[in-house]
XYZ file of N, CA, C and O in Angstrom:
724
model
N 0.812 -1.193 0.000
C 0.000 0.000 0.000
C 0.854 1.254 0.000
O 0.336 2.363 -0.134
N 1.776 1.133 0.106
C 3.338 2.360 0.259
C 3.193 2.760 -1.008
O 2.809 3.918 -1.173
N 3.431 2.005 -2.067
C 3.225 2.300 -3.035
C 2.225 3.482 -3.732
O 2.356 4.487 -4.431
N 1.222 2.762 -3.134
C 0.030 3.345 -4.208
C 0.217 5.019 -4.061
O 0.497 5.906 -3.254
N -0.173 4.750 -5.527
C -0.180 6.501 -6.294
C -2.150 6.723 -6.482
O -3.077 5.993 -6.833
N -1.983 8.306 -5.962
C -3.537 8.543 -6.280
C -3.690 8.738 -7.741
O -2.604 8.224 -8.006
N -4.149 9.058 -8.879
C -4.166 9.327 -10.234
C -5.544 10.466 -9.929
O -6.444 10.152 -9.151
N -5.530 11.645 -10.584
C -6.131 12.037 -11.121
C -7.284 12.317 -12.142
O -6.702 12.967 -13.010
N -8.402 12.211 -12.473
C -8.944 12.460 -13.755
C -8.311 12.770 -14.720
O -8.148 11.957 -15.630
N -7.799 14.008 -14.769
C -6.760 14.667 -15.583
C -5.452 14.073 -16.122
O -5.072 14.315 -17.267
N -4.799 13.320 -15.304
C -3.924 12.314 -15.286
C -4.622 11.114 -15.898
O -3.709 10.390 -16.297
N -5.591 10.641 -16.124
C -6.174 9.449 -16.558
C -6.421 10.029 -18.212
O -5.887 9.339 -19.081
N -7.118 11.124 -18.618
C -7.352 11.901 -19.756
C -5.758 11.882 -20.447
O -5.509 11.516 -21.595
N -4.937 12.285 -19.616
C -3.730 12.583 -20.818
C -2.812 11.158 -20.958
O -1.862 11.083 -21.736
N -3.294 9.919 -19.984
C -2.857 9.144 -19.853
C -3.541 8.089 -21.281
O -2.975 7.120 -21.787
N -4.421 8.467 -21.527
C -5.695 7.770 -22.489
C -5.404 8.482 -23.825
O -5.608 8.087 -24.973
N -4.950 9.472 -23.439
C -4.633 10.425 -25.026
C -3.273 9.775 -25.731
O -3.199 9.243 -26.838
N -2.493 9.929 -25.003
C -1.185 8.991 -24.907
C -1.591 8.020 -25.689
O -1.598 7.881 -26.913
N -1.969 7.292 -24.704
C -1.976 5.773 -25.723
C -3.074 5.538 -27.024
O -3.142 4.480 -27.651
N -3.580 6.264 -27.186
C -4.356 6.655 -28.629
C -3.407 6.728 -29.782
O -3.482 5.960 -30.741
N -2.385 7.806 -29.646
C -1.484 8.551 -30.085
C -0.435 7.147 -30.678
O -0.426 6.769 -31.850
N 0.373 6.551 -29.587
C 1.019 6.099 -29.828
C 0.914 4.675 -31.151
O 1.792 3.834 -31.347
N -0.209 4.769 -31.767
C 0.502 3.973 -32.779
C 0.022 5.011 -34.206
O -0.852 5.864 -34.361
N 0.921 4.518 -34.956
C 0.359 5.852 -36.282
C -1.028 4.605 -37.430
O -1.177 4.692 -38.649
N -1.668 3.760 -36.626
C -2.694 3.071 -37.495
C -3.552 2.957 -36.594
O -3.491 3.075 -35.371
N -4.693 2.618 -37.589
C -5.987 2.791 -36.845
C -6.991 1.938 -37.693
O -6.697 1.599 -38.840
N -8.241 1.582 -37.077
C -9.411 0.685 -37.744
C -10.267 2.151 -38.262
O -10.457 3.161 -37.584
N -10.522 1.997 -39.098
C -11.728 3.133 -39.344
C -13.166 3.152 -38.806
O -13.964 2.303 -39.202
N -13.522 4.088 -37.921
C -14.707 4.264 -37.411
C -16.316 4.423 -38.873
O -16.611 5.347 -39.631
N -16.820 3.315 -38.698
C -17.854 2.906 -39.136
C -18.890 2.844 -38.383
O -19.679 1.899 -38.405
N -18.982 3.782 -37.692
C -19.960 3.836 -36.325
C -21.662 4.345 -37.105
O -22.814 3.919 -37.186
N -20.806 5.543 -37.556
C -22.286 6.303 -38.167
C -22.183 6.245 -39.822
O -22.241 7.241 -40.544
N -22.028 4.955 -40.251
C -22.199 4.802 -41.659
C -23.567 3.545 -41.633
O -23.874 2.625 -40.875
N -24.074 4.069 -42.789
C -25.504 3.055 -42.916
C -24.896 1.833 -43.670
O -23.984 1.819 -44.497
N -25.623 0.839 -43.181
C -25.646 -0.600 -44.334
C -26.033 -0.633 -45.384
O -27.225 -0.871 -45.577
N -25.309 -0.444 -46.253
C -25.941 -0.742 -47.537
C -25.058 -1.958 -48.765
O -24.090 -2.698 -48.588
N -25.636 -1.791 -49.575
C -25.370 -3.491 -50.509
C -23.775 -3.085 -50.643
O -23.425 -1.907 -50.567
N -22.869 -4.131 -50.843
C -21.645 -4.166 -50.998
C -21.210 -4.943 -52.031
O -21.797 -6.005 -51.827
N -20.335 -5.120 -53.327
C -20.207 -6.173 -53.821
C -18.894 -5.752 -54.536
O -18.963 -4.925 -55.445
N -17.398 -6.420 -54.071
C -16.525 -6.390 -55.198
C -16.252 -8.175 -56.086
O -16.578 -9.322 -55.779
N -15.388 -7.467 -57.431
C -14.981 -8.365 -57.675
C -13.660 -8.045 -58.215
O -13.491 -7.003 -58.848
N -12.548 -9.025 -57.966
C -10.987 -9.029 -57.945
C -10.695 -10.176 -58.728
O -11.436 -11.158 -58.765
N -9.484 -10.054 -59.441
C -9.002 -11.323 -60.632
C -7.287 -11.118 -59.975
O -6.685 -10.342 -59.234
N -7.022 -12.300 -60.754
C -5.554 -12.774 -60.517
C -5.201 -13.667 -60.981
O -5.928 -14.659 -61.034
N -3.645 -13.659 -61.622
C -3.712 -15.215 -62.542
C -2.266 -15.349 -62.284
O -1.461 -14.445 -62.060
N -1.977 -17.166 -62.382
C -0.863 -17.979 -62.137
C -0.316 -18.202 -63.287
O -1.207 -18.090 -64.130
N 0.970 -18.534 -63.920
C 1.232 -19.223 -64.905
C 1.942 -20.343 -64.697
O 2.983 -20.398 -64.043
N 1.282 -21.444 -65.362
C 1.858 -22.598 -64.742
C 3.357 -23.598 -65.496
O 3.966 -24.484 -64.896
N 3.642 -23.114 -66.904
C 3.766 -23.283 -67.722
C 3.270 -24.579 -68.310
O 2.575 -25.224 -67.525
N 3.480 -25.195 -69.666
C 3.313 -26.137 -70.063
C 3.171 -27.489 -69.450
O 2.134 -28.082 -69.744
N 3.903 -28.017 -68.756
C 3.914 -29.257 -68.140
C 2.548 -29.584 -67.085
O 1.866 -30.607 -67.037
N 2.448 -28.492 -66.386
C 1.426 -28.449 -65.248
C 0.399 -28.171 -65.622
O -0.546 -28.834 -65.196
N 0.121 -26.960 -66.672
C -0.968 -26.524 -67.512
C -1.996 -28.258 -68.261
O -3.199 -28.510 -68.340
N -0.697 -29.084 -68.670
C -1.583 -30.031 -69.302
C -1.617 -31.052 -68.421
O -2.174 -32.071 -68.830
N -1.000 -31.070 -66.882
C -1.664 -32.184 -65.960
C -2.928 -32.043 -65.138
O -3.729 -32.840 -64.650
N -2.756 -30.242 -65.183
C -4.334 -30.203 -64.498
C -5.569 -30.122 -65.393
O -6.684 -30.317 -64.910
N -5.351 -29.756 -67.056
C -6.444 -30.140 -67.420
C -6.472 -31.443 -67.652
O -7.581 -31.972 -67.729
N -5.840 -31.871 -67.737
C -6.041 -33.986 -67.865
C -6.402 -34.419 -66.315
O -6.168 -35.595 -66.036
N -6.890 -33.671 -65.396
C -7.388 -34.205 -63.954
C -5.780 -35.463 -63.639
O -5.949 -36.540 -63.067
N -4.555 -35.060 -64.080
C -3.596 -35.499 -63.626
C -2.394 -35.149 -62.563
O -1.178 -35.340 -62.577
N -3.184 -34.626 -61.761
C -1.734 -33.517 -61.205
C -1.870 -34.638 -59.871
O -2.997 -35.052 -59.602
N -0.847 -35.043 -59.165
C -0.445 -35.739 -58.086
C -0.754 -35.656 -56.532
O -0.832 -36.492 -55.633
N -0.921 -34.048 -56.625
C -1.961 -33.735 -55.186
C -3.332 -33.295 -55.583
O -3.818 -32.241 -55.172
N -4.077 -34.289 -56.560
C -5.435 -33.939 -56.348
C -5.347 -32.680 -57.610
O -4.381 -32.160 -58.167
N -6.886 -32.477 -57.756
C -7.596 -31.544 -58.923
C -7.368 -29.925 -58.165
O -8.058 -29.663 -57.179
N -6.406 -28.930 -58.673
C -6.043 -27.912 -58.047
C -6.845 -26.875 -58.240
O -6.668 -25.911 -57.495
N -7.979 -26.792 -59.328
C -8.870 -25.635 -59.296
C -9.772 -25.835 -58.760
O -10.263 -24.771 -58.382
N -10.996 -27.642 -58.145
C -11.058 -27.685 -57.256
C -11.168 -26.747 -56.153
O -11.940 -25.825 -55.890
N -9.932 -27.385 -55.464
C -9.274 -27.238 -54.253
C -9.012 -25.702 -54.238
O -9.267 -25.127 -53.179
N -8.515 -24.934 -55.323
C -8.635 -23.443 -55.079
C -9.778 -22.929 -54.519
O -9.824 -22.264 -53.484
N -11.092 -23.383 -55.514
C -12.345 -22.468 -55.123
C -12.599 -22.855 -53.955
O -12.928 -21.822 -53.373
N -12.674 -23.960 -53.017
C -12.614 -24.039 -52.103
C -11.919 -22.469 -50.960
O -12.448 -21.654 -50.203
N -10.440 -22.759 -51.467
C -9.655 -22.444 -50.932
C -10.167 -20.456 -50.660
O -9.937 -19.744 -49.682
N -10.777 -20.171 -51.761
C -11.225 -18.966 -52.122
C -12.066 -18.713 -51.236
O -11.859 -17.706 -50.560
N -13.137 -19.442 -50.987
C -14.203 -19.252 -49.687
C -13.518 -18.844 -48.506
O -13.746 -17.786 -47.919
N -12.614 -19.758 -48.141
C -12.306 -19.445 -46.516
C -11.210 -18.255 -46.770
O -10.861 -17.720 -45.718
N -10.584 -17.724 -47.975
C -9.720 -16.475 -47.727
C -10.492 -15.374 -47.698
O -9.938 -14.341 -47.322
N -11.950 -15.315 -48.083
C -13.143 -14.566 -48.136
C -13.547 -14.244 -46.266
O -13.961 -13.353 -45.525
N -13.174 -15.376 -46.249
C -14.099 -15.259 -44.905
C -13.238 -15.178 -43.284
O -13.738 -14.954 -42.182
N -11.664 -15.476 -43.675
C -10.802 -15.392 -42.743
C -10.050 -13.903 -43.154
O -8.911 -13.572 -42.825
N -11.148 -13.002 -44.076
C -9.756 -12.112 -43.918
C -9.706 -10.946 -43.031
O -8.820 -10.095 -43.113
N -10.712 -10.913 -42.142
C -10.439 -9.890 -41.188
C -9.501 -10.488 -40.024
O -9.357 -9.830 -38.993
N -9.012 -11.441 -40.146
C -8.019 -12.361 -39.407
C -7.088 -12.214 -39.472
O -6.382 -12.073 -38.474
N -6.563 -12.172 -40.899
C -5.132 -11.864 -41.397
C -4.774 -10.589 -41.714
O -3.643 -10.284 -41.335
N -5.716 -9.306 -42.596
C -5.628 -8.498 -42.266
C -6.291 -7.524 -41.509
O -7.512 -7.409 -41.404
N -5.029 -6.505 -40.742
C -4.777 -6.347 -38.929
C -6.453 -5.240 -39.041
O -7.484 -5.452 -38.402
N -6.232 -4.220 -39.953
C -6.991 -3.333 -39.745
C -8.644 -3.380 -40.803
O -9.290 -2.395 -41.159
N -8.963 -4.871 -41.092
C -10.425 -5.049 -41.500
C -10.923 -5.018 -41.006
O -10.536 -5.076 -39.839
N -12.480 -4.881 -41.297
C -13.058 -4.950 -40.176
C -13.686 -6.231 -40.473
O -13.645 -6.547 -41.662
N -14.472 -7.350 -39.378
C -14.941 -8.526 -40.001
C -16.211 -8.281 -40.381
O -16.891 -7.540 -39.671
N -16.644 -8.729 -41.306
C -17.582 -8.671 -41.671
C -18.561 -10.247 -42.589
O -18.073 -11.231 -43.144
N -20.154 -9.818 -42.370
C -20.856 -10.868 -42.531
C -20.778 -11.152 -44.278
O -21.049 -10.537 -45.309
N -20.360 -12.165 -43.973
C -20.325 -12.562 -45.965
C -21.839 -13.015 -46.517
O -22.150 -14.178 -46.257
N -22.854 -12.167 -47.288
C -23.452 -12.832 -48.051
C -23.325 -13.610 -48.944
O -24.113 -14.546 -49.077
N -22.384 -13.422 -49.698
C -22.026 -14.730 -51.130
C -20.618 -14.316 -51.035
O -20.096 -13.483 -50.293
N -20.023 -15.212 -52.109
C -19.152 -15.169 -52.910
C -18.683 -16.637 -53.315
O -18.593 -17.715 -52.729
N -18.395 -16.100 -54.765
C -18.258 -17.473 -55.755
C -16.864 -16.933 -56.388
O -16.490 -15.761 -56.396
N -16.110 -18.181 -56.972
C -15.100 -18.027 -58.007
C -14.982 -18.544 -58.845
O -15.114 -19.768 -58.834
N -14.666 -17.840 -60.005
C -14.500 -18.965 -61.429
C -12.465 -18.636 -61.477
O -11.665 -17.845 -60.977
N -12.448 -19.995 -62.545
C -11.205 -19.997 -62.062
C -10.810 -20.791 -64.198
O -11.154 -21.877 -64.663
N -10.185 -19.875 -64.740
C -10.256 -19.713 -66.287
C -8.842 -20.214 -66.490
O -7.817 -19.798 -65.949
N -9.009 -21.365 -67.537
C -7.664 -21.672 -67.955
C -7.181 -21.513 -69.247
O -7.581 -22.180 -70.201
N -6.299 -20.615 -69.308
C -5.566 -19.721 -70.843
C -4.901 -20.153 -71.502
O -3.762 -19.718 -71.332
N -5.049 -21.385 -72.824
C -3.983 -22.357 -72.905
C -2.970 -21.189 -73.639
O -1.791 -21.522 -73.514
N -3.126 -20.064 -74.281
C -2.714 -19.557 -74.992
C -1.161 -19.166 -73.989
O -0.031 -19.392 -74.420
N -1.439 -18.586 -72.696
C -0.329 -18.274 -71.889
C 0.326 -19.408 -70.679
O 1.468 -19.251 -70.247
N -0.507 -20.475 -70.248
C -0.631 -21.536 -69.739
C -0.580 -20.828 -68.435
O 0.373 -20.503 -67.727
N -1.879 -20.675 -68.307
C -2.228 -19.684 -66.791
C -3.292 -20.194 -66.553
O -3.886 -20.893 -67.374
N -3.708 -19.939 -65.416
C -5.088 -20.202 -64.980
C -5.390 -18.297 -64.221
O -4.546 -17.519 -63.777
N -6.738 -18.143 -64.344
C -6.908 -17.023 -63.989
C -8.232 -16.731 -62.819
O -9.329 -17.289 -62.867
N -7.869 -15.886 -61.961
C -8.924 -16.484 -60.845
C -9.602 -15.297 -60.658
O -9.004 -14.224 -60.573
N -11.471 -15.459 -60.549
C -12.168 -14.467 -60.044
C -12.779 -14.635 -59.505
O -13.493 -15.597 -59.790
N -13.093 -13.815 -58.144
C -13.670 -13.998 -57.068
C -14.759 -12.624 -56.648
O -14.449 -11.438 -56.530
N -16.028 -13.234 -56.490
C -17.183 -11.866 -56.140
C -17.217 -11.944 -54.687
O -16.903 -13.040 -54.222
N -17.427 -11.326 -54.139
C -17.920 -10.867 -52.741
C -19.070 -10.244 -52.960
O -19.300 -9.649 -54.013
N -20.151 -10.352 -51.680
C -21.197 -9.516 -51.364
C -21.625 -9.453 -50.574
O -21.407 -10.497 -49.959
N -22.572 -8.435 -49.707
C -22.968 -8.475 -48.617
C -23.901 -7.338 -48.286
O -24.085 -6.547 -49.211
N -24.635 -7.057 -46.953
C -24.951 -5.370 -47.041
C -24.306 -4.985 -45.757
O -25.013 -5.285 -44.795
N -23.321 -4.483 -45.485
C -22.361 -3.742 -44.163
C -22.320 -2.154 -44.486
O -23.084 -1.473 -45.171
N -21.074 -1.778 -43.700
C -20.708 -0.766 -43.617
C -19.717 -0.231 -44.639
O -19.512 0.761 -45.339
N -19.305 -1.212 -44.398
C -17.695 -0.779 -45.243
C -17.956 -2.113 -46.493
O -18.856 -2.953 -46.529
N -16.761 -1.893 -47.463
C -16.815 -2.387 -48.397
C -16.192 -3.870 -48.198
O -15.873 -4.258 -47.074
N -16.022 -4.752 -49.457
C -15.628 -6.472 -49.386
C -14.494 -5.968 -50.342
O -14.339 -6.831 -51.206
N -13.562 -4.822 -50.550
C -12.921 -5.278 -51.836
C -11.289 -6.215 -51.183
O -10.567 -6.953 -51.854
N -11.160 -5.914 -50.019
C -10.137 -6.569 -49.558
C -10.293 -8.341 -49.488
O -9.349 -9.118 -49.631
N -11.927 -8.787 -49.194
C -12.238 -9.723 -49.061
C -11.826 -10.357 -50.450
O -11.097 -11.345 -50.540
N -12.443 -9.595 -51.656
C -12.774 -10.461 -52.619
C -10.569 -10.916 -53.110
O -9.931 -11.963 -53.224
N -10.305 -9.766 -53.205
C -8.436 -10.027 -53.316
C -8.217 -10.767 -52.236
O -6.990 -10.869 -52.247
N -8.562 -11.283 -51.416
C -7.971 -12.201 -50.571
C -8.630 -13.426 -51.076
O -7.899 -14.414 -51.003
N -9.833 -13.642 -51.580
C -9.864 -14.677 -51.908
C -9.443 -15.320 -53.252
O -9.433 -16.523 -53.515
N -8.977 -13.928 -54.322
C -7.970 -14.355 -54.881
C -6.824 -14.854 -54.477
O -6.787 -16.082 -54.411
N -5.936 -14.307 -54.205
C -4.702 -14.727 -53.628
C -4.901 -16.204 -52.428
O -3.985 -17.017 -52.295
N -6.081 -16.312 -51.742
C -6.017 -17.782 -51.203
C -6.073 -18.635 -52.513
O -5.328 -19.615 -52.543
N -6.581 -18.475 -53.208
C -6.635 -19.836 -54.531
C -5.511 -19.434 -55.120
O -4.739 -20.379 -55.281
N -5.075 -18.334 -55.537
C -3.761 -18.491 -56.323
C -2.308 -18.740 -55.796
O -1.270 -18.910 -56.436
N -2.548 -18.708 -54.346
C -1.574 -20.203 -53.837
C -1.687 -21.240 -53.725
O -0.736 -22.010 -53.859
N -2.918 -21.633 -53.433
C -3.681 -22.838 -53.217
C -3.185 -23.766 -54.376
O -2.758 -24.895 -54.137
N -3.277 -23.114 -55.970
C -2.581 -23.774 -56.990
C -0.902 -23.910 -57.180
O -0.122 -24.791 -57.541
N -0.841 -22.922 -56.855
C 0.970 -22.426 -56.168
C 1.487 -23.631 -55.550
O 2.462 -24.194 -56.048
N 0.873 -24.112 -54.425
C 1.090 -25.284 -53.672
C 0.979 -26.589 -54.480
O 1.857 -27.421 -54.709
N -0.176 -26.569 -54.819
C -0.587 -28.083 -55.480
C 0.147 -28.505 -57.078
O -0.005 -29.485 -57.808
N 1.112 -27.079 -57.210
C 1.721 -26.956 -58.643
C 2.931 -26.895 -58.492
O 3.613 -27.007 -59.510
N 3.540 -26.720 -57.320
C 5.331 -26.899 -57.276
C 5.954 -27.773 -57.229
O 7.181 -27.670 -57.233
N 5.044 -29.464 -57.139
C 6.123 -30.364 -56.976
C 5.736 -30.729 -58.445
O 4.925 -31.650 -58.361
N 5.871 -30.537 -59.235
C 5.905 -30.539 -60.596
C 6.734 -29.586 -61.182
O 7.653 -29.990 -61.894
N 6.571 -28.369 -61.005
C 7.409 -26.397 -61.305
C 7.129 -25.986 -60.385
O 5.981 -25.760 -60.002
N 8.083 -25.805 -59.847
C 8.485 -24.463 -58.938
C 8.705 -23.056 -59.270
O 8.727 -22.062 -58.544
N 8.927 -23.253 -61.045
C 9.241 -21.875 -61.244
C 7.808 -21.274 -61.618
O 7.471 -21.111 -62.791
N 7.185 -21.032 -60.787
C 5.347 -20.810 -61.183
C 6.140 -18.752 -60.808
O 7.211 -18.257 -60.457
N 4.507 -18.192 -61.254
C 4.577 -16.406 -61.271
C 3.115 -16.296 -60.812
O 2.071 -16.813 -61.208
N 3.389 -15.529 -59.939
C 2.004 -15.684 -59.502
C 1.520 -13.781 -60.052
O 2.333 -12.880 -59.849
N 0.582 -13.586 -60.503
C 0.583 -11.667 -61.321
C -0.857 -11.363 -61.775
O -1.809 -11.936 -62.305
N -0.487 -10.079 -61.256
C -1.791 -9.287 -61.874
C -3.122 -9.269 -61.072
O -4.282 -9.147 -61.467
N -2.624 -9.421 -59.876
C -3.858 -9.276 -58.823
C -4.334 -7.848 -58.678
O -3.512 -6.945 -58.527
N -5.691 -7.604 -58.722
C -6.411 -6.591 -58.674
C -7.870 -6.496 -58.272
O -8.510 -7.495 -57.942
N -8.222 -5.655 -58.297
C -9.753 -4.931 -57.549
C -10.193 -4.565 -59.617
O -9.908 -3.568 -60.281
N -10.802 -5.609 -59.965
C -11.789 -5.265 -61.219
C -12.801 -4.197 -60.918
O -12.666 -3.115 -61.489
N -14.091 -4.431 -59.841
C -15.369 -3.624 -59.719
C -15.346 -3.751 -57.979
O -14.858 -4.579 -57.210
N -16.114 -2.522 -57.795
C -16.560 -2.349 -56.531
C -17.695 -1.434 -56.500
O -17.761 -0.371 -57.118
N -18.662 -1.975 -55.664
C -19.941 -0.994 -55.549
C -20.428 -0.917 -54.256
O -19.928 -1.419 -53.249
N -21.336 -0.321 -54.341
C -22.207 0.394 -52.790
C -21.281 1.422 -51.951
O -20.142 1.833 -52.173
N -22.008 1.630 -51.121
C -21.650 2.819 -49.963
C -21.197 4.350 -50.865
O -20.832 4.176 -52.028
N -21.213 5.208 -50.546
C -21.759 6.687 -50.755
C -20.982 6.363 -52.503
O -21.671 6.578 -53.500
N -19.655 5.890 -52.622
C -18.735 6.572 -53.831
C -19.607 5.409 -55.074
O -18.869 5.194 -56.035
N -21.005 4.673 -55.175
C -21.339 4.062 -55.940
C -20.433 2.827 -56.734
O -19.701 1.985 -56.214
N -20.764 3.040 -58.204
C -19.698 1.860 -58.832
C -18.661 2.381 -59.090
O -18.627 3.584 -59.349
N -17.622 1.662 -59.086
C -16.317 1.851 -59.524
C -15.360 0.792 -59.922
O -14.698 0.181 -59.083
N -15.266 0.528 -61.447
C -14.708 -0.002 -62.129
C -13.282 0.161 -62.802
O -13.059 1.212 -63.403
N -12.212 -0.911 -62.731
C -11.079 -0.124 -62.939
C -10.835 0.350 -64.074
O -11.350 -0.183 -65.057
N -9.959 1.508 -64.217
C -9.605 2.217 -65.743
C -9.026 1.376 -66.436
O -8.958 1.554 -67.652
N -8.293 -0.090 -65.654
C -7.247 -0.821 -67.023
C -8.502 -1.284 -67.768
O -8.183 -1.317 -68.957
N -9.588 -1.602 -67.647
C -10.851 -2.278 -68.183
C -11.324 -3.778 -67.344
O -10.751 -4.313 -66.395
N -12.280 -4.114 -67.902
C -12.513 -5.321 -67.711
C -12.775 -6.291 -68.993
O -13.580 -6.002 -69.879
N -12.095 -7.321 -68.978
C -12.270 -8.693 -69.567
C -14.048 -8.821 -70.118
O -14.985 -8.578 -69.358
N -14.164 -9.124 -71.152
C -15.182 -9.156 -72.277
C -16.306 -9.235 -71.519
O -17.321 -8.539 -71.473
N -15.837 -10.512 -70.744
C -17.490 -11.506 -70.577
C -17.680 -10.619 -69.763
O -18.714 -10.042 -70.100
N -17.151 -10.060 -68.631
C -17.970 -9.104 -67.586
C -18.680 -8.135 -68.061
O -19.891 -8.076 -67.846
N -18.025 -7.232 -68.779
C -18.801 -5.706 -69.312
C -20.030 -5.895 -68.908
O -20.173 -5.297 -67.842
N -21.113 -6.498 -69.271
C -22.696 -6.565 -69.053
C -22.977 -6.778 -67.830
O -24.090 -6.571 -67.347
N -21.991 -7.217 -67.206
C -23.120 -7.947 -65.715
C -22.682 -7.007 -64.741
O -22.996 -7.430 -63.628
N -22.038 -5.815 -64.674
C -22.033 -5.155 -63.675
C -21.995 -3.760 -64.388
O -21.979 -2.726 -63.720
């Protein structure tokens, strides 16, 4: 009891300010933003080259069918990513699906993933995370065959809802989409 220090109010206020201060990141306050519909969609593509390109379309690759196992893999990076990244916020997933396109022309596979929901804040981090979970997911299931895989071109295609509406990227979008969003 020798010890004890009385503290102040005032002392508690600058003591609380302090530690506010001290880190330079922060979650964004979504306190007084309304729910409304949310929906991105994000692409990303692997190249596998030749060898791997023609074992996974022959359902021959050694650990199992890898696009599969991506879209899988795509769900739970959808849904674990306020986990991994520090400053998301979590949020309730209404959908999300992935198609997952194979380019014999470049020997790639190419991955797209929708998110949706109605929150606060937007899914576009969700939907790139659930790219990038499948485009390791193949990464993995494709190195003991090539290792020299490239994984490129991950991006935020479309994003909509909350005050700034749609927003589609300036590089464009890929044919088949144009109409559906």
């Amino acid at each position: 009891m020798k010890n004890l220090k009385i503290v102040s109010d005032n002392d508690l206020k600058d003591w609380a300010k302090e530690i506010f201060k001290k880190n330079s990141f922060k979650m964004i306050d979504v306190t007084k933003k309304k729910e409304t519909f949310r929906r991105a969609l994000a692409s990303g593509k692997i190249y596998v080259g030749n060898e791997v390109f023609e074992l996974i379309k022959n359902k021959e690759m050694p650990k199992g069918d890898p696009i599969t196992l991506a879209e899988v893999s795509a769900v739970l990076g959808v849904k674990k990513t306020s986990e991994l990244i520090p400053l998301c916020h979590p949020l309730t997933i209404d959908h999300t699906a992935s198609k997952i396109i194979m380019n014999e022309k470049d020997k790639s596979l190419e991955v797209f993933c929708v998110v949706s929901t109605y929150a606060k804040t937007g899914v576009e981090m969700e939907a790139i995370m659930g790219v990038n979970a499948a485009l390791i997911t193949i990464y993995d299931l494709s190195k003991i065959i090539n290792p020299h895989l490239k994984i490129d071109n991950v991006k935020l295609l479309i994003k909509e809802g909350g005050k700034n509406g749609l927003w589609k990227n300036p590089d464009g979008l890929p044919n088949f989409l144009k109409d559906l969003f």
